Coordinates of C-alpha atoms (C1' of nucleotides) in Angstrom, one line a residue:
Chain A
M1 CA 178.2 158.8 -16.8
R2 CA 179.1 157.4 -20.8
L3 CA 176.3 156.6 -22.9
T4 CA 176.3 152.5 -23.4
A5 CA 174.8 150.5 -26.3
S6 CA 171.5 150.5 -24.6
F7 CA 171.1 154.1 -25.1
Y8 CA 172.1 154.2 -28.6
E9 CA 169.8 151.2 -28.9
Q10 CA 166.6 152.7 -27.8
Y11 CA 165.9 155.6 -30.1
D12 CA 164.9 155.9 -33.7
T13 CA 167.2 158.4 -35.6
I14 CA 165.0 161.3 -34.9
G15 CA 164.5 160.3 -31.3
L16 CA 168.3 159.6 -31.2
A17 CA 169.1 163.7 -32.7
Q18 CA 166.7 164.9 -30.1
A19 CA 168.1 162.7 -27.6
L20 CA 171.7 163.4 -27.9
L21 CA 170.7 167.3 -27.6
G22 CA 172.6 168.3 -24.1
C23 CA 175.0 165.5 -23.9
T24 CA 178.3 166.1 -23.7
M25 CA 181.0 164.9 -26.1
V26 CA 184.6 164.0 -24.6
H27 CA 187.8 163.6 -26.2
Q28 CA 191.0 162.3 -24.8
S29 CA 194.0 162.7 -27.3
A30 CA 197.2 163.1 -26.7
D31 CA 197.5 166.8 -26.9
G32 CA 195.0 166.9 -24.2
L33 CA 191.0 166.8 -23.2
T34 CA 188.5 168.4 -24.5
I35 CA 184.6 168.6 -23.8
C36 CA 181.7 170.1 -25.7
R37 CA 178.1 170.1 -24.9
I38 CA 175.6 169.0 -28.0
V39 CA 173.1 172.1 -28.7
E40 CA 172.2 171.3 -32.2
T41 CA 172.2 168.1 -34.6
E42 CA 170.6 166.9 -37.7
A43 CA 169.4 163.4 -39.0
Y44 CA 170.1 161.5 -41.7
L45 CA 167.4 158.9 -42.7
N46 CA 167.1 156.2 -45.4
N47 CA 165.4 157.1 -48.3
D48 CA 167.0 160.4 -47.8
P49 CA 168.7 162.2 -51.2
A50 CA 170.7 163.9 -48.2
S51 CA 172.2 161.6 -47.0
H52 CA 175.4 159.8 -47.6
S53 CA 173.6 156.2 -47.7
Y54 CA 171.2 157.3 -50.2
K55 CA 172.7 155.2 -53.2
G56 CA 174.1 152.1 -50.7
Q57 CA 176.9 151.4 -48.9
T58 CA 180.3 152.6 -50.2
A59 CA 184.0 153.0 -48.8
R60 CA 183.1 156.2 -47.8
N61 CA 180.1 155.5 -45.4
A62 CA 180.5 152.0 -44.5
S63 CA 180.4 152.7 -40.8
M64 CA 177.0 154.3 -41.2
F65 CA 176.2 150.6 -41.4
A66 CA 177.9 150.0 -38.3
P67 CA 175.8 148.9 -34.9
A68 CA 174.4 151.8 -32.8
G69 CA 177.1 154.2 -31.2
T70 CA 179.4 153.8 -33.8
F71 CA 181.2 157.1 -34.8
Y72 CA 181.3 158.5 -38.6
V73 CA 183.6 160.9 -39.6
Y74 CA 184.0 162.1 -43.3
L75 CA 186.0 164.8 -45.0
I76 CA 183.9 167.5 -46.7
Y77 CA 185.2 170.5 -49.2
G78 CA 188.8 169.0 -48.5
M79 CA 189.4 170.7 -45.4
Y80 CA 186.9 170.1 -43.1
Y81 CA 185.6 167.2 -41.3
C82 CA 182.1 166.4 -40.2
V83 CA 181.2 164.1 -37.2
N84 CA 178.2 161.4 -36.7
V85 CA 176.5 159.3 -34.3
V86 CA 175.2 156.5 -36.2
S87 CA 172.0 155.3 -34.6
K88 CA 169.8 151.4 -34.7
E89 CA 168.7 151.9 -38.1
A90 CA 171.4 150.6 -40.7
G91 CA 172.6 153.7 -42.7
E92 CA 171.1 156.2 -40.9
A93 CA 172.9 158.8 -38.5
V94 CA 173.0 161.7 -36.6
L95 CA 175.2 164.7 -37.7
I96 CA 176.7 166.8 -34.7
R97 CA 176.2 170.5 -35.9
A98 CA 177.4 172.2 -33.0
A99 CA 178.4 172.6 -29.5
E100 CA 179.2 174.5 -26.4
P101 CA 182.7 174.4 -25.4
I102 CA 183.3 172.9 -22.0
E103 CA 186.7 171.9 -21.4
G104 CA 189.9 172.5 -23.0
I105 CA 188.9 175.7 -24.6
E106 CA 192.7 176.7 -25.1
L107 CA 193.1 173.6 -26.9
M108 CA 190.3 174.3 -28.9
R109 CA 191.7 177.5 -30.1
Y110 CA 194.6 176.2 -30.7
R111 CA 193.2 173.5 -32.8
R112 CA 191.3 175.9 -34.8
S113 CA 194.2 178.6 -35.2
L114 CA 196.1 175.9 -37.2
H115 CA 193.4 175.9 -39.8
P116 CA 195.1 178.4 -42.9
K117 CA 191.2 179.6 -43.2
T118 CA 191.3 180.7 -39.3
S119 CA 193.4 184.3 -39.5
L120 CA 192.6 186.8 -36.9
P121 CA 189.6 189.1 -37.1
K122 CA 188.9 190.1 -40.4
H123 CA 185.3 190.9 -40.4
S124 CA 183.9 191.6 -37.0
I125 CA 183.8 188.4 -35.8
N126 CA 186.6 186.7 -34.3
P127 CA 186.8 182.9 -35.4
L128 CA 188.4 181.9 -31.8
T129 CA 186.3 183.2 -29.4
L130 CA 184.3 180.8 -27.3
P131 CA 181.1 181.3 -29.0
N132 CA 183.0 180.5 -32.7
L133 CA 185.0 177.5 -31.7
C134 CA 182.3 174.8 -32.2
N135 CA 179.1 176.4 -33.8
G136 CA 179.4 174.1 -37.0
P137 CA 180.4 171.0 -37.8
G138 CA 183.5 171.9 -39.4
K139 CA 184.8 173.9 -36.7
L140 CA 183.4 171.5 -33.7
A141 CA 185.4 169.0 -35.3
Q142 CA 188.7 170.7 -35.7
A143 CA 188.3 172.2 -32.0
M144 CA 187.7 168.7 -30.9
G145 CA 190.5 167.4 -33.1
F146 CA 188.3 164.6 -35.1
T147 CA 189.7 163.3 -38.6
R148 CA 188.2 160.4 -40.4
A149 CA 191.7 158.6 -40.3
Q150 CA 191.9 158.5 -36.6
H151 CA 188.2 158.2 -35.5
D152 CA 186.2 157.3 -38.4
S153 CA 183.8 153.6 -37.3
L154 CA 185.0 153.6 -33.6
C155 CA 182.6 152.5 -31.3
L156 CA 181.5 155.4 -28.7
C157 CA 180.4 152.9 -26.5
S158 CA 183.9 151.3 -25.8
D159 CA 186.5 153.6 -27.4
A160 CA 189.4 154.7 -24.3
R161 CA 189.2 157.8 -25.8
V162 CA 185.8 159.1 -27.1
Y163 CA 182.6 159.2 -25.8
L164 CA 179.1 160.8 -25.3
E165 CA 177.8 161.4 -21.5
K166 CA 174.6 162.4 -20.3
D167 CA 174.6 165.0 -17.5
T168 CA 171.7 163.8 -15.8
S169 CA 171.8 166.8 -13.7
L170 CA 170.8 169.0 -16.9
V171 CA 167.4 170.2 -17.7
T172 CA 166.8 170.0 -21.5
N173 CA 165.8 173.0 -22.5
E174 CA 163.1 173.3 -25.3
I175 CA 163.9 171.6 -28.6
V176 CA 163.0 173.8 -31.4
T177 CA 162.9 172.0 -35.3
T178 CA 164.0 173.3 -38.5
T179 CA 164.9 172.5 -41.8
R180 CA 168.4 170.7 -42.0
I181 CA 171.4 173.2 -43.7
G182 CA 173.8 173.4 -46.1
I183 CA 172.1 170.6 -48.7
T184 CA 170.5 170.7 -51.8
Q185 CA 168.2 167.6 -52.0
G186 CA 166.1 167.1 -49.0
S187 CA 166.2 171.0 -48.0
E188 CA 162.6 170.7 -47.3
L189 CA 162.8 168.3 -44.5
P190 CA 162.1 169.1 -40.9
Y191 CA 165.5 166.8 -39.3
R192 CA 167.2 169.8 -37.9
F193 CA 167.1 170.2 -34.0
L194 CA 168.5 172.5 -31.7
L195 CA 168.1 173.9 -28.1
K196 CA 166.2 177.1 -27.8
D197 CA 167.7 180.1 -27.6
N198 CA 171.2 178.7 -27.2
P199 CA 173.9 181.2 -28.2
Y200 CA 176.1 178.2 -29.5
I201 CA 174.1 177.0 -32.6
S202 CA 175.6 177.4 -35.7
V203 CA 172.9 179.5 -37.7
K204 CA 169.6 181.0 -36.3
P205 CA 166.7 179.4 -37.1
R206 CA 164.2 181.2 -40.1
Y207 CA 161.2 179.9 -38.4
N208 CA 160.9 177.7 -35.2
S209 CA 158.7 174.9 -34.5
V210 CA 158.7 173.9 -30.9
I211 CA 158.3 170.3 -29.5
Chain B
dC1 C1' 174.2 193.2 -42.6
dG2 C1' 174.0 189.8 -46.4
dC3 C1' 175.1 187.5 -50.5
dA4 C1' 178.5 185.8 -53.3
dC5 C1' 183.1 183.5 -54.0
dG6 C1' 187.2 180.3 -53.3
dA7 C1' 190.0 177.3 -50.9
dT8 C1' 190.8 171.9 -51.3
dG9 C1' 191.0 167.0 -51.9
dC10 C1' 188.5 163.1 -51.7
dT11 C1' 184.7 159.9 -53.5
dC12 C1' 181.4 158.1 -56.9
dT13 C1' 179.6 158.3 -62.2
Chain C
dG1 C1' 184.7 165.6 -64.2
dA2 C1' 181.3 167.0 -60.9
dG3 C1' 179.8 168.0 -56.7
dC4 C1' 180.4 168.5 -51.9
dA5 C1' 176.1 167.2 -44.7
dT6 C1' 181.9 174.2 -44.6
dC7 C1' 184.1 178.3 -43.1
dG8 C1' 185.6 182.7 -43.8
dT9 C1' 186.5 186.7 -46.7
dG10 C1' 185.0 190.6 -49.8
dC11 C1' 182.2 193.9 -51.6
dG12 C1' 178.2 196.1 -52.3
dC13 C1' 174.2 197.9 -49.9

DNA sequence: CGCACGATGCTCT
DNA sequence: GAGCATCGTGCGC
């Protein structure tokens, strides 16, 4: 069942980051359907030096100030996109960092293979195998086909092709809390949340505090 | 296995 | 002009 405005409005940003774990993300694109299950999130708050909204509203982060359930998509390092869900607190959002591929695996693999950096196995890990399709914010956006031009600022409550679902039959596993990844400021804050022992997370936690 | 680095382009100072 | 909420490679141990 699709998550509605009342769902996004019932949590503060930390709560939303936790509530989104286990939810599925659906994209019905012109190329086909892809669905993944969220297994890792990060909260970005107000007065948080790591947040894009830290210095107020700008052209890039405008959708962070839109209503709860708005999609915030931005370009990072000139080659990847990251996707967020805006919370009810103006200027705050939840970064979707990793997910388990559920539907449209071949389409995900195809999209990922288009990226110049995704060449065939050099190291020992194949970037196109199941656990490596969505286990990072840039990869997840790539595999799901999200871009800023097409998807930033759309409403997950009403958009025809992009939305989240809650699988009520799914029992949510224990949630692990850690510090956030890949930031220089505010890196000590415990705002990263993941499903315990999940094989589809991006980086294994250094220390665990189970809620 | 772990760390350092480059790719690449937009955003804000 | 600097700095990025990233990712994959290359190299050293």
